[in-house]
Coordinates of C-alpha atoms and ligand atoms in Angstrom, one line a residue:
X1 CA 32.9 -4.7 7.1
X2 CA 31.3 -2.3 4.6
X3 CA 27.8 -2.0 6.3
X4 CA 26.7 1.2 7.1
X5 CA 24.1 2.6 8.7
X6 CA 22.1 5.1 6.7
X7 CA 22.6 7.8 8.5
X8 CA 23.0 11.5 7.2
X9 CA 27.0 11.7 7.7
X10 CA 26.8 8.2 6.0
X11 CA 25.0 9.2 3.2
X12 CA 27.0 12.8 3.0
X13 CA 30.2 10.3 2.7
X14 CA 28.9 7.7 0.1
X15 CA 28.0 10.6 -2.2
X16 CA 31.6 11.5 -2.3
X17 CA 32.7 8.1 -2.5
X18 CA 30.2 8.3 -5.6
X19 CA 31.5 11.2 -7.1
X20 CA 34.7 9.9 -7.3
X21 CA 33.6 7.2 -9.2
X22 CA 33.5 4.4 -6.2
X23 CA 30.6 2.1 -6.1
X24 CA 28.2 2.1 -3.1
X25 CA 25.3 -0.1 -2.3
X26 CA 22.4 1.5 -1.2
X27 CA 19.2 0.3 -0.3
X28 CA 15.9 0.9 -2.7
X29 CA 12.1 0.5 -2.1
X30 CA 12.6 -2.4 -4.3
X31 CA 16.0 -4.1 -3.5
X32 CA 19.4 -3.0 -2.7
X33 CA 21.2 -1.4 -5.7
X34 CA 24.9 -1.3 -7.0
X35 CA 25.5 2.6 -7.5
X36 CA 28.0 4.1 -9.5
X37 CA 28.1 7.4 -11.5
X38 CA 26.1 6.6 -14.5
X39 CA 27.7 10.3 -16.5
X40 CA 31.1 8.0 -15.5
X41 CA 32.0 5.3 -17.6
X42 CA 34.7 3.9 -15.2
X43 CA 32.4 4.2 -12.9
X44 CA 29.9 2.1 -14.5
X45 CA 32.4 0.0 -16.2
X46 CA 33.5 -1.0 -12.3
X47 CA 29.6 -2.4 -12.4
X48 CA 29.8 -4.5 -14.0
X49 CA 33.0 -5.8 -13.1
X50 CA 32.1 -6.1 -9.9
X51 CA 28.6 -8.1 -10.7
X52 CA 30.5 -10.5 -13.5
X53 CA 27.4 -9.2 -15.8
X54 CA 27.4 -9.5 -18.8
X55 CA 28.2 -6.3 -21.2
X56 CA 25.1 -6.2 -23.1
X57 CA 22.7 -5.7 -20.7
X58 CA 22.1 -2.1 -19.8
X59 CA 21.8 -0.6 -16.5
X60 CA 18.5 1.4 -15.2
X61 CA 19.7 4.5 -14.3
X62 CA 17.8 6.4 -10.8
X63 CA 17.1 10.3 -10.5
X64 CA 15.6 12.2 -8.3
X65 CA 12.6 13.4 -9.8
X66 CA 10.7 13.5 -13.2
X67 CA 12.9 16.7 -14.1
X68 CA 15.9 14.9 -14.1
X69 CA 13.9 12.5 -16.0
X70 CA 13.0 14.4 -18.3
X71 CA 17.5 15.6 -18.9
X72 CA 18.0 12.1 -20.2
X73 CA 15.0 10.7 -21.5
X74 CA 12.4 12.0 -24.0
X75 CA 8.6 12.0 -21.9
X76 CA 6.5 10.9 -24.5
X77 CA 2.1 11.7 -23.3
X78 CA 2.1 7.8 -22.1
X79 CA 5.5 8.4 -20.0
X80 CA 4.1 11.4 -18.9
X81 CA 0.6 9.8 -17.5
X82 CA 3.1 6.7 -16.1
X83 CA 5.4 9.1 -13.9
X84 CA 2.4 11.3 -12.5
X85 CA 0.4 8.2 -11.5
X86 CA 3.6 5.9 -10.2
X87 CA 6.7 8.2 -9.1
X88 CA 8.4 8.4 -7.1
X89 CA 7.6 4.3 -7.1
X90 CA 8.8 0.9 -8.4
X91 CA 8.1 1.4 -11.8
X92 CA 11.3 1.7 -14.2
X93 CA 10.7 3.2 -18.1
X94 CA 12.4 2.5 -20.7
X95 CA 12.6 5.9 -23.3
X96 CA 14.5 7.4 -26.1
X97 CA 18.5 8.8 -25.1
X98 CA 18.1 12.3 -25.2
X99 CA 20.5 13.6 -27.4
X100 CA 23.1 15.4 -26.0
X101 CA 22.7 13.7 -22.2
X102 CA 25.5 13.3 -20.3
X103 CA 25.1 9.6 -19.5
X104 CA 27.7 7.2 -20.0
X105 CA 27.3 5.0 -23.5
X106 CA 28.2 2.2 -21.6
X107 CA 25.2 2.3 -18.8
X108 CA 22.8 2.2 -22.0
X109 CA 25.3 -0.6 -23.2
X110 CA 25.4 1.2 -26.6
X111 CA 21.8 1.6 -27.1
X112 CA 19.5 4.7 -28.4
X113 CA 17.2 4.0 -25.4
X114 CA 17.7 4.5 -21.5
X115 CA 15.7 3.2 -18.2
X116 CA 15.2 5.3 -15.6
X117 CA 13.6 5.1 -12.4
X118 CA 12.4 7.6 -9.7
X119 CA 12.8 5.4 -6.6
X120 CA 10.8 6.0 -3.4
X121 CA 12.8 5.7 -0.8
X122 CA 14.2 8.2 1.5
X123 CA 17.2 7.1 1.9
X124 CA 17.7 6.5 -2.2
X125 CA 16.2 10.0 -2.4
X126 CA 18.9 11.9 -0.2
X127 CA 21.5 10.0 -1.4
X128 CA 20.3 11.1 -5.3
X129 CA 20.2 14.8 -4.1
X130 CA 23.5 14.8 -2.1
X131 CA 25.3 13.2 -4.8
X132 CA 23.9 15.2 -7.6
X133 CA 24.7 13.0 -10.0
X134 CA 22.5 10.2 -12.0
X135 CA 23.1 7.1 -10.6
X136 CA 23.2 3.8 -12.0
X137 CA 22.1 0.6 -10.3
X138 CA 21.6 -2.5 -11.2
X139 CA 20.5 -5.2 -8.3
X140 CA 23.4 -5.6 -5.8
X141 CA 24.5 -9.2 -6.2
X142 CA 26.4 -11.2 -8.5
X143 CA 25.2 -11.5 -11.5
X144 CA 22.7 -14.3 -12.0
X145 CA 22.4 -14.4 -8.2
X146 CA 19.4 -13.7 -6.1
X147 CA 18.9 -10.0 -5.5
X148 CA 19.8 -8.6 -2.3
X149 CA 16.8 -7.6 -0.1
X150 CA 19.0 -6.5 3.1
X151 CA 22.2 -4.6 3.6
X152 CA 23.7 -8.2 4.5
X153 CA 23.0 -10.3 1.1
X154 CA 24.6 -7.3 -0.7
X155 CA 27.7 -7.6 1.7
X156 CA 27.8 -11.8 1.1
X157 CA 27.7 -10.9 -3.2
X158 CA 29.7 -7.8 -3.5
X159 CA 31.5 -6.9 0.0
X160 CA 34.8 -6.9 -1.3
X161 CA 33.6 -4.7 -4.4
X162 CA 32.4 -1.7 -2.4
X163 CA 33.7 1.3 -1.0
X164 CA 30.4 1.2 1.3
X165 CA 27.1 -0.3 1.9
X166 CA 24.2 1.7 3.0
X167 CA 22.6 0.0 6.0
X168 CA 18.3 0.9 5.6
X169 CA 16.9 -2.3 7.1
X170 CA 15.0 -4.5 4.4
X171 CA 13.4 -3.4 1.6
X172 CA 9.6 -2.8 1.4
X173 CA 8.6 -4.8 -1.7
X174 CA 11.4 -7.1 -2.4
X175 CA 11.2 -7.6 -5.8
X176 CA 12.5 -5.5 -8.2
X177 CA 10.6 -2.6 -10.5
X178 CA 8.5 -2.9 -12.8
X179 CA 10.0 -2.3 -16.4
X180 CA 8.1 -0.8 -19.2
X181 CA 8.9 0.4 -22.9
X182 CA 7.1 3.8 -23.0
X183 CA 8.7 5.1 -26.3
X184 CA 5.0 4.9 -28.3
X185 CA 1.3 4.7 -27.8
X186 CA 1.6 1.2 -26.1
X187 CA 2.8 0.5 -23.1
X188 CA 5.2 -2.9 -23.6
X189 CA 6.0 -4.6 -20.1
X190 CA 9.6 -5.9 -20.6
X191 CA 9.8 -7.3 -16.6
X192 CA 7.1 -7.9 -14.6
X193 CA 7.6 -6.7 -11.0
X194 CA 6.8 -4.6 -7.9
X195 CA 4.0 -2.7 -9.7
X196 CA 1.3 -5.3 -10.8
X197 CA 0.5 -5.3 -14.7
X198 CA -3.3 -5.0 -13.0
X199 CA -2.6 -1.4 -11.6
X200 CA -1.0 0.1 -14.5
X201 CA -3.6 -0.9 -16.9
X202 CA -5.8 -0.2 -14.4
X203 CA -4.4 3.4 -14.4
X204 CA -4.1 3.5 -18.4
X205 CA -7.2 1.8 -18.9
X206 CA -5.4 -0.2 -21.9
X207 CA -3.4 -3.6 -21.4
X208 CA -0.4 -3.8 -21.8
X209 CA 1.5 -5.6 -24.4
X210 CA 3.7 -8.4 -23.1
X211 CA 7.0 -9.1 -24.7
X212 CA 7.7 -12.5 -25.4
X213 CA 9.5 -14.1 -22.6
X214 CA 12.1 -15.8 -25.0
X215 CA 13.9 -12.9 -27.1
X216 CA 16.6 -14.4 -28.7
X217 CA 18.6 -11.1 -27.9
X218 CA 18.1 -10.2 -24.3
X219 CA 17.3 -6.7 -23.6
X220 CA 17.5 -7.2 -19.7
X221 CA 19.0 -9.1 -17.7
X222 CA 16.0 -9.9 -16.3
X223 CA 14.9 -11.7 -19.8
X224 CA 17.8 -14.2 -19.4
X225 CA 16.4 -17.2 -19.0
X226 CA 18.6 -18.2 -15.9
X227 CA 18.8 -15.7 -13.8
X228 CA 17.8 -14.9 -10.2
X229 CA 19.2 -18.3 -9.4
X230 CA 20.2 -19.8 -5.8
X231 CA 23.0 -22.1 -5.6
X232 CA 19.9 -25.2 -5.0
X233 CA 18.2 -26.3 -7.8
X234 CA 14.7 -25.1 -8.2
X235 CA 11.2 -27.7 -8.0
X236 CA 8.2 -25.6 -9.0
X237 CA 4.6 -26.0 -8.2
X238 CA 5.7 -28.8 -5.4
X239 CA 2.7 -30.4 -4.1
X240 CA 4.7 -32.7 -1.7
X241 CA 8.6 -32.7 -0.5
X242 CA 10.9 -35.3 -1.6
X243 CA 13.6 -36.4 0.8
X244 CA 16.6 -33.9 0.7
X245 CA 14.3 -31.2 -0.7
X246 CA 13.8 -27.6 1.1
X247 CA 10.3 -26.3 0.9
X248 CA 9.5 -22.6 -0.2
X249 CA 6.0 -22.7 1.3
X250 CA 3.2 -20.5 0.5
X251 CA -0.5 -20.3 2.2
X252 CA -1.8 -22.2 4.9
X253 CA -2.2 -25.8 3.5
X254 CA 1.4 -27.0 3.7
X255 CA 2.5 -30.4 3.0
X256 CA 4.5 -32.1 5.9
X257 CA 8.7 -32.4 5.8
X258 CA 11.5 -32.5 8.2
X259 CA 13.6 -30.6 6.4
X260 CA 14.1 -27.1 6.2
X261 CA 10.8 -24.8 5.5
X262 CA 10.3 -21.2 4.7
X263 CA 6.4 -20.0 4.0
X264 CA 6.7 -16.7 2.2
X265 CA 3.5 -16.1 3.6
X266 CA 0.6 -18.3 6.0
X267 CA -2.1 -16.4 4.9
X268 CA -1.5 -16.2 1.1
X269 CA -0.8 -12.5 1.1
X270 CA 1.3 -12.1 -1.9
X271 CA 3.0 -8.7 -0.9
X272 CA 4.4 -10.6 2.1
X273 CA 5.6 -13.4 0.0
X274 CA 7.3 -10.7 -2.5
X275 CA 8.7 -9.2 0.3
X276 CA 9.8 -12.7 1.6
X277 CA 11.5 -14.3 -1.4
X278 CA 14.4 -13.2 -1.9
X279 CA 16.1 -13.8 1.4
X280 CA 13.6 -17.1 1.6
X281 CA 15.7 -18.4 -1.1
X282 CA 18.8 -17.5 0.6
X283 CA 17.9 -18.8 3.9
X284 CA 17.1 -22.4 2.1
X285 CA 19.9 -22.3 0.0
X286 CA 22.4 -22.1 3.2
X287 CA 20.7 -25.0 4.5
X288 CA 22.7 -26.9 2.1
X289 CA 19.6 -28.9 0.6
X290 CA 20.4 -29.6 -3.3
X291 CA 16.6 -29.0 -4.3
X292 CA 14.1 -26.1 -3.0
X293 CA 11.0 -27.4 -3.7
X294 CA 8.5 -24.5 -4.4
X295 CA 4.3 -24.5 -4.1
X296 CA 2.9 -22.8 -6.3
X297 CA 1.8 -19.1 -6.6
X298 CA -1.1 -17.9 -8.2
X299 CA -0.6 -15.8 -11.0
X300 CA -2.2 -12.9 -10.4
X301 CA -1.1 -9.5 -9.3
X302 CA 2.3 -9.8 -7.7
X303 CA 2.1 -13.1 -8.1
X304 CA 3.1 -12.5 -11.7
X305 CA 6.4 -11.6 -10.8
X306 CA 6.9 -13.8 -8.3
X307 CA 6.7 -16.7 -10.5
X308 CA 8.8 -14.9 -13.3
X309 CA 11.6 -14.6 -10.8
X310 CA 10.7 -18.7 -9.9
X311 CA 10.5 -20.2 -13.1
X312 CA 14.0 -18.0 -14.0
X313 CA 15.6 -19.5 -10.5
X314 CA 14.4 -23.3 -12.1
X315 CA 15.7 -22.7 -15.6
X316 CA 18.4 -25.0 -16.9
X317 CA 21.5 -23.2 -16.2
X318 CA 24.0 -21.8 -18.9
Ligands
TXA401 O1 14.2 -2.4 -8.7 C1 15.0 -2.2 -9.5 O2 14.8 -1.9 -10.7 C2 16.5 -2.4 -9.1 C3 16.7 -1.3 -8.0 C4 18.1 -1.3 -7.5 O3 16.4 0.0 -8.5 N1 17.4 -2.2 -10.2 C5 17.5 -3.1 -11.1 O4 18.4 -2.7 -12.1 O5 16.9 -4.2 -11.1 P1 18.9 -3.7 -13.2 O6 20.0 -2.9 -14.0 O7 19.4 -5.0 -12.6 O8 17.7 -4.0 -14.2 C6 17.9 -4.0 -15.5 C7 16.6 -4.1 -16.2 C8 16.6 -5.1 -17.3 O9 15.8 -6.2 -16.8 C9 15.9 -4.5 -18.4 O10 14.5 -4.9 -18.4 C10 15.9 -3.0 -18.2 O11 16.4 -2.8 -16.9 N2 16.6 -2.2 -19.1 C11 17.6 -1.3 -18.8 N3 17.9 -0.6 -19.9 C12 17.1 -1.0 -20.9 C13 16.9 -0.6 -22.2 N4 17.7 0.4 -22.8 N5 16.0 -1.2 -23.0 C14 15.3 -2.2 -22.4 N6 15.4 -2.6 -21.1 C15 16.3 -2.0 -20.4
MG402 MG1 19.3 -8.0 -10.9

């Protein structure tokens, strides 16, 4: 078993682990991450090996703090005003390669541009200083799988790929960052996530410009169409439950079944059903039902990315 808990000798252990270019999975505000040395292209070649990902999608790449930021990525006045109001946080931006950074071509999967991420949690945070080295870190599952919201869905995916996995309880938000392009003057949101689209433009005072969902060249994984996908197939905006079907239940007026039922949240909060999802979608798919039949979520604040990572888990897949 590769679960670890998070303590101080534990993280003193993964960051050499990291530094010798093993992979560790450690857990984020967000979800839990596969880490590797991103200045190490075996490192981050073993990434994507381990997730069966494909190569074109680049990696978001975590630091410490906005200095370390600022040694890979070029802050333009909008990055700037993004970082102050949201990091440390879950908000990931997408920038132009420094020149001269130290970052492996292949976590930028060839690109002229890099994501990077100050991530909130403490246990991220230590790890980051203690290993002194930018890591990159994709979601820890297989690729096209449900991300990992606790130590123990990163241990089902990649167990076997890891030299260790950082034990930190479940994550706070359970969905993954927020990407942005914050190269020009316009903020482009590339995935919805953890940070609603409300509260950054609330912060900007300007909307922000949403990418078309259906880029023929995918710039992130999270743009494949399929993607985020439990072994079940997917229902959306179930109103009822047919026989056979799981139901992903959300709010207080549920319709009746027999079979097995999750409800992300009674009350409707949608922070609680972000926070549920993920290992909602697990549970039900280790029921063994062939369907999840899922209510729908309105689509507003987090429910935006809730029902990104939905509609992705329904889509026909490749
Ligand atoms: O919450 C998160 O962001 C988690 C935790 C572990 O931090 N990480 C994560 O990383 O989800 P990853 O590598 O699975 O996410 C890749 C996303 C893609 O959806 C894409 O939007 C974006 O990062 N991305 C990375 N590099 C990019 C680039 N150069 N241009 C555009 N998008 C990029
Ligand atoms: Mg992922």
């Amino acid at each position: 078993m590769a679960i670890v808990k998070a303590s101080e000798s534990a993280i003193r252990a993964a960051a050499e682990l990291l530094r010798k270019g093993r992979l560790v999975a450690f857990p984020t505000e967000t979800v839990y991450g596969l880490g590797g040395d991103a200045t190490n292209g075996q490192a981050v070649a073993a990434i994507f090996a381990a997730k069966g990902r494909p190569k074109f999608n680049p990696l978001i790449v975590h630091v410490p703090d906005v200095a370390h930021v600022a040694a890979h990525g070029q802050l333009t006045p909008l990055a700037k005003r993004l970082a102050d109001a949201f990091w440390p946080g879950a908000l990931t931006l997408v920038l132009a390669k420094r020149p001269g950074t130290n970052l492996s071509d292949l976590v930028t999967a060839g690109l002229d541009t890099v994501a990077l991420r100050v991530p909130d949690h403490p246990i991220a945070q230590a790890l980051l200083v203690e290993t002194g080295r930018p890591l990159a870190a994709p979601s820890a599952n297989r690729s096209g799988r449900v991300s990992p919201t606790q130590a123990e869905h990163a241990d089902a995916d990649l167990g076997s790929e890891v030299a260790l996995i950082l034990d930190g309880g479940p994550t706070a938000h359970g969905l993954e960052s927020t990407v942005l392009d914050a190269r020009g003057d316009t903020p482009v949101l590339l995935r919805p996530g953890a940070v609603t689209a409300e509260t950054i433009e609330a912060v900007l005072g300007t909307p922000l410009v949403r990418k078309p969902q259906d880029s023929a060249q995918p710039s992130a994984p999270g743009q494949l169409k399929s993607h985020y996908a439990p072994r079940a197939r997917v229902r959306l905006d179930a109103i009822e439950v047919k026989r056979g079907e799981a139901l992903l239940a959300f709010g207080p007026d549920v319709p009746q079944t027999t079979g097995p039922a999750i409800n992300l949240s009674p009350t409707g909060d949608l922070m609680e059903a972000a926070a549920n999802l993920f290992a909602a979608l697990r549970a039900l798919d280790k029921s063994g039902a062939d369907t999840i039949a899922a209510m729908p979520i309105p689509e507003q604040g987090l429910g935006e990315a809730i029902n990104d990572r939905l509609r992705r888990a329904a889509a026909p897949r490749a």
